[in-house]
Coordinates of C-alpha atoms in Angstrom, one line a residue:
X3 CA -63.0 4.4 34.8
X4 CA -62.7 4.6 38.4
X5 CA -60.3 5.6 41.7
X6 CA -58.9 8.5 39.5
X7 CA -59.1 12.3 40.7
X8 CA -58.0 14.8 37.8
X9 CA -54.7 17.0 38.3
X10 CA -52.5 18.9 35.5
X11 CA -48.7 18.3 34.7
X12 CA -46.4 16.8 32.8
X13 CA -44.2 13.9 32.2
X14 CA -41.2 13.0 29.6
X15 CA -39.5 9.7 28.9
X16 CA -35.4 9.1 28.4
X17 CA -32.8 7.5 26.4
X18 CA -29.2 7.9 26.3
X19 CA -26.5 7.7 23.9
X20 CA -23.1 7.2 25.5
X21 CA -20.0 8.2 23.9
X22 CA -16.2 7.7 24.7
X23 CA -13.2 9.5 23.5
X24 CA -9.3 9.0 24.2
X25 CA -6.2 10.7 23.2
X26 CA -2.4 10.1 22.9
X27 CA 0.9 12.7 21.8
X28 CA 4.1 13.4 21.9
X29 CA 7.1 11.5 22.8
X30 CA 5.9 9.8 25.9
X31 CA 2.6 9.2 27.1
X32 CA 1.5 11.9 28.7
X33 CA -2.1 11.0 29.6
X34 CA -5.6 9.1 28.6
X35 CA -8.8 11.2 28.5
X36 CA -12.2 9.5 28.9
X37 CA -15.3 11.2 28.1
X38 CA -18.7 9.8 30.4
X39 CA -22.1 11.2 29.1
X40 CA -24.8 8.4 31.0
X41 CA -28.9 9.1 31.2
X42 CA -31.3 7.5 32.2
X43 CA -32.8 4.8 29.9
X44 CA -36.9 4.9 30.0
X45 CA -39.8 2.1 28.4
X46 CA -42.0 1.3 26.0
X47 CA -44.1 1.7 25.9
X48 CA -43.3 3.3 22.2
X49 CA -43.9 6.7 23.3
X50 CA -41.2 8.2 24.9
X51 CA -38.8 11.0 23.3
X52 CA -35.0 11.5 24.7
X53 CA -33.0 13.6 27.0
X54 CA -29.4 13.6 27.9
X55 CA -27.4 14.2 30.8
X56 CA -24.2 16.2 31.3
X57 CA -21.3 14.7 30.7
X58 CA -17.9 14.5 32.5
X59 CA -14.3 15.2 32.2
X60 CA -11.6 12.3 34.2
X61 CA -8.1 12.2 34.2
X62 CA -6.5 8.5 34.8
X63 CA -2.8 7.8 34.5
X64 CA -3.7 4.5 33.9
X65 CA -6.7 1.9 33.1
X66 CA -7.2 -0.1 36.1
X67 CA -9.1 -3.5 34.9
X68 CA -12.5 -4.3 36.8
X69 CA -13.2 -7.6 38.2
X70 CA -17.0 -7.1 39.0
X71 CA -20.0 -8.9 37.0
X72 CA -23.0 -7.0 36.8
X73 CA -25.7 -9.6 38.3
X74 CA -29.2 -9.1 39.4
X75 CA -31.1 -8.7 42.0
X76 CA -35.0 -7.8 40.6
X77 CA -37.5 -11.3 41.3
X78 CA -39.2 -11.7 38.9
X79 CA -42.9 -11.4 38.8
X80 CA -45.6 -13.8 39.7
X81 CA -47.7 -14.6 37.0
X82 CA -51.7 -14.6 36.6
X83 CA -54.1 -16.1 34.6
X84 CA -55.4 -12.8 33.8
X85 CA -58.3 -14.3 32.0
X86 CA -59.6 -15.7 35.1
X87 CA -58.2 -12.2 37.0
X88 CA -61.1 -10.8 34.3
X89 CA -63.8 -13.1 35.2
X90 CA -64.1 -12.4 38.2
X91 CA -63.4 -9.6 38.5
X92 CA -67.1 -8.1 39.8
X93 CA -65.5 -4.4 38.4
X94 CA -64.8 -6.2 34.4
X95 CA -69.0 -5.2 32.8
X96 CA -70.6 -8.0 32.5
X97 CA -70.5 -7.6 28.3
X98 CA -67.1 -8.3 28.6
X99 CA -67.2 -11.0 29.9
X100 CA -69.6 -12.2 27.6
X101 CA -67.6 -11.4 25.0
X102 CA -64.1 -12.9 26.0
X103 CA -62.8 -15.5 24.2
X104 CA -61.0 -17.7 22.4
X105 CA -59.2 -16.4 19.2
X106 CA -58.0 -19.2 18.5
X107 CA -57.9 -22.5 20.2
X108 CA -56.9 -21.4 23.4
X109 CA -55.3 -18.1 22.5
X110 CA -57.5 -15.0 24.3
X111 CA -56.9 -11.7 23.4
X112 CA -55.4 -10.4 26.2
X113 CA -51.7 -8.3 27.3
X114 CA -50.4 -8.7 30.8
X115 CA -47.9 -6.4 31.9
X116 CA -45.9 -6.9 35.6
X117 CA -44.8 -3.7 36.9
X118 CA -45.1 -1.0 39.9
X119 CA -47.8 1.7 39.7
X120 CA -48.8 1.8 43.7
X121 CA -47.5 1.9 46.9
X122 CA -47.4 -1.7 47.3
X123 CA -44.8 -4.6 48.1
X124 CA -45.2 -6.8 46.0
X125 CA -45.7 -6.5 41.3
X126 CA -49.4 -4.8 40.3
X127 CA -50.7 -6.6 36.5
X128 CA -51.9 -4.2 33.5
X129 CA -54.5 -6.2 32.0
X130 CA -55.9 -5.1 28.4
X131 CA -57.7 -7.2 27.2
X132 CA -58.8 -7.2 23.1
X133 CA -61.1 -7.4 20.0
X134 CA -59.8 -10.9 18.6
X135 CA -60.4 -9.4 15.2
X136 CA -59.5 -5.8 14.8
X137 CA -56.7 -6.4 18.2
X138 CA -58.7 -3.4 19.8
X139 CA -58.2 -2.2 22.9
X140 CA -61.8 -2.8 24.7
X141 CA -60.7 -2.8 28.6
X142 CA -57.7 -2.2 30.6
X143 CA -57.4 -2.8 34.5
X144 CA -54.5 -2.5 37.0
X145 CA -54.7 -4.9 40.0
X146 CA -53.1 -4.7 43.3
X147 CA -51.7 -7.4 45.0
X148 CA -52.8 -8.0 48.5
X149 CA -51.6 -9.3 51.0
X150 CA -52.8 -12.8 50.8
X151 CA -51.8 -13.3 47.5
X152 CA -55.2 -11.9 45.7
X153 CA -55.7 -9.4 43.5
X154 CA -58.3 -6.5 43.7
X155 CA -59.4 -4.1 40.9
X156 CA -57.9 -0.2 41.7
X157 CA -58.3 1.1 37.9
X158 CA -60.9 0.1 35.4
X159 CA -61.2 1.7 31.6
X160 CA -63.4 0.3 29.4
X161 CA -63.9 2.2 26.5
X162 CA -63.2 1.9 22.9
X163 CA -59.5 1.2 21.5
X164 CA -58.2 2.1 25.0
X165 CA -54.8 0.7 26.1
X166 CA -53.2 0.9 28.7
X167 CA -49.0 0.3 29.3
X168 CA -46.8 0.9 32.3
X169 CA -44.0 3.3 32.2
X170 CA -41.6 4.5 34.9
X171 CA -43.9 4.0 37.4
X172 CA -46.7 5.6 36.4
X173 CA -49.5 4.2 34.3
X174 CA -50.9 5.6 30.5
X175 CA -54.0 4.8 29.5
X176 CA -54.5 5.6 25.9
X177 CA -57.8 5.9 24.1
X178 CA -58.2 6.5 19.8
X179 CA -60.4 8.8 19.3
X180 CA -62.5 8.1 15.7
X181 CA -64.7 10.5 13.9
X182 CA -67.6 9.2 12.3
X183 CA -66.2 8.3 8.8
X184 CA -62.9 7.2 10.5
X185 CA -62.7 3.4 10.0
X186 CA -61.1 0.7 12.2
X187 CA -57.1 1.4 11.3
X188 CA -57.1 5.6 11.0
X189 CA -58.5 6.9 14.0
X190 CA -58.9 10.9 13.7
X191 CA -56.4 11.4 17.0
X192 CA -55.7 10.0 20.5
X193 CA -55.9 11.1 23.9
X194 CA -52.7 9.6 26.1
X195 CA -53.5 10.3 30.0
X196 CA -50.8 9.5 32.7
X197 CA -51.2 8.8 36.2
X198 CA -49.4 8.5 39.3
X199 CA -51.3 6.6 41.7
X200 CA -50.7 8.5 44.9
X201 CA -53.1 8.0 48.3
X202 CA -54.2 5.2 47.6
X203 CA -55.5 5.5 44.2
X204 CA -54.9 7.0 40.9
X205 CA -54.0 11.0 40.3
X206 CA -54.0 12.2 36.6
X207 CA -50.8 13.9 36.4
X208 CA -50.8 14.9 32.4
X209 CA -52.8 14.5 29.6
X210 CA -51.7 15.3 25.6
X211 CA -54.4 15.7 22.5
X212 CA -52.9 13.5 19.0
X213 CA -54.6 14.5 15.7
X214 CA -53.3 12.5 13.1
X215 CA -53.6 14.6 9.7
X216 CA -55.2 12.8 7.4
X217 CA -54.4 13.6 4.2
X218 CA -51.6 10.8 4.4
X219 CA -53.4 7.9 2.4
X220 CA -54.5 5.0 3.5
X221 CA -50.8 3.6 3.7
X222 CA -51.9 0.7 0.8
X223 CA -49.6 2.6 -1.9
X224 CA -46.5 1.6 -3.4
X225 CA -43.0 3.5 -2.3
X226 CA -41.8 5.6 -4.7
X227 CA -38.8 3.5 -6.0
X228 CA -35.5 5.5 -5.8
X229 CA -33.7 7.7 -7.9
X230 CA -30.9 7.3 -9.1
X231 CA -28.0 10.5 -10.5
X232 CA -24.9 9.2 -12.6
X233 CA -22.6 11.8 -13.5

């Protein structure tokens, strides 16, 4: 693995809920109370927890209409040819390049994510290469756009069952852990490592090891029939 240095720390992800309430009483309207609760949202990755912010209370005698219109300010990231990046990257192993072939037609087993990971002004690119048959990750790479428009490799991980995602400006790399008797579909656990860009390189800030329950079966059984009760 390239471009790393190790440390330990913690990471959280957040997703919020919104609550509002109004009350009025008496023969005349005395006031209107609104309670708002908001918090910052998180990405997908699909691995986040939730944390909520404090509630605030504000009194208003009259609700004023708003003419504000939300507009997007983020510019769309320029799309890249991920397959060409992989094939032209000297950091990618020759074996992986030789195995990178279309699964069907011209569809390659490559996932591409765009987001902010490094201190550069341009959008960074995360490329995950998988197998066609099992969709198992075999390589994760991060490319930083240079001033001349080309892309340079700033992270590379070539291990079985690896997959990288962008989570609020950090790189999160998940690697499945297999025992000697594990099938591809049912690993024994996984390592989830978070990296943050510091001093022109990725530094490890958090590491979590999850051990999966081996008593849940293969997942191929039918769901239990619903039970009804009559009085």
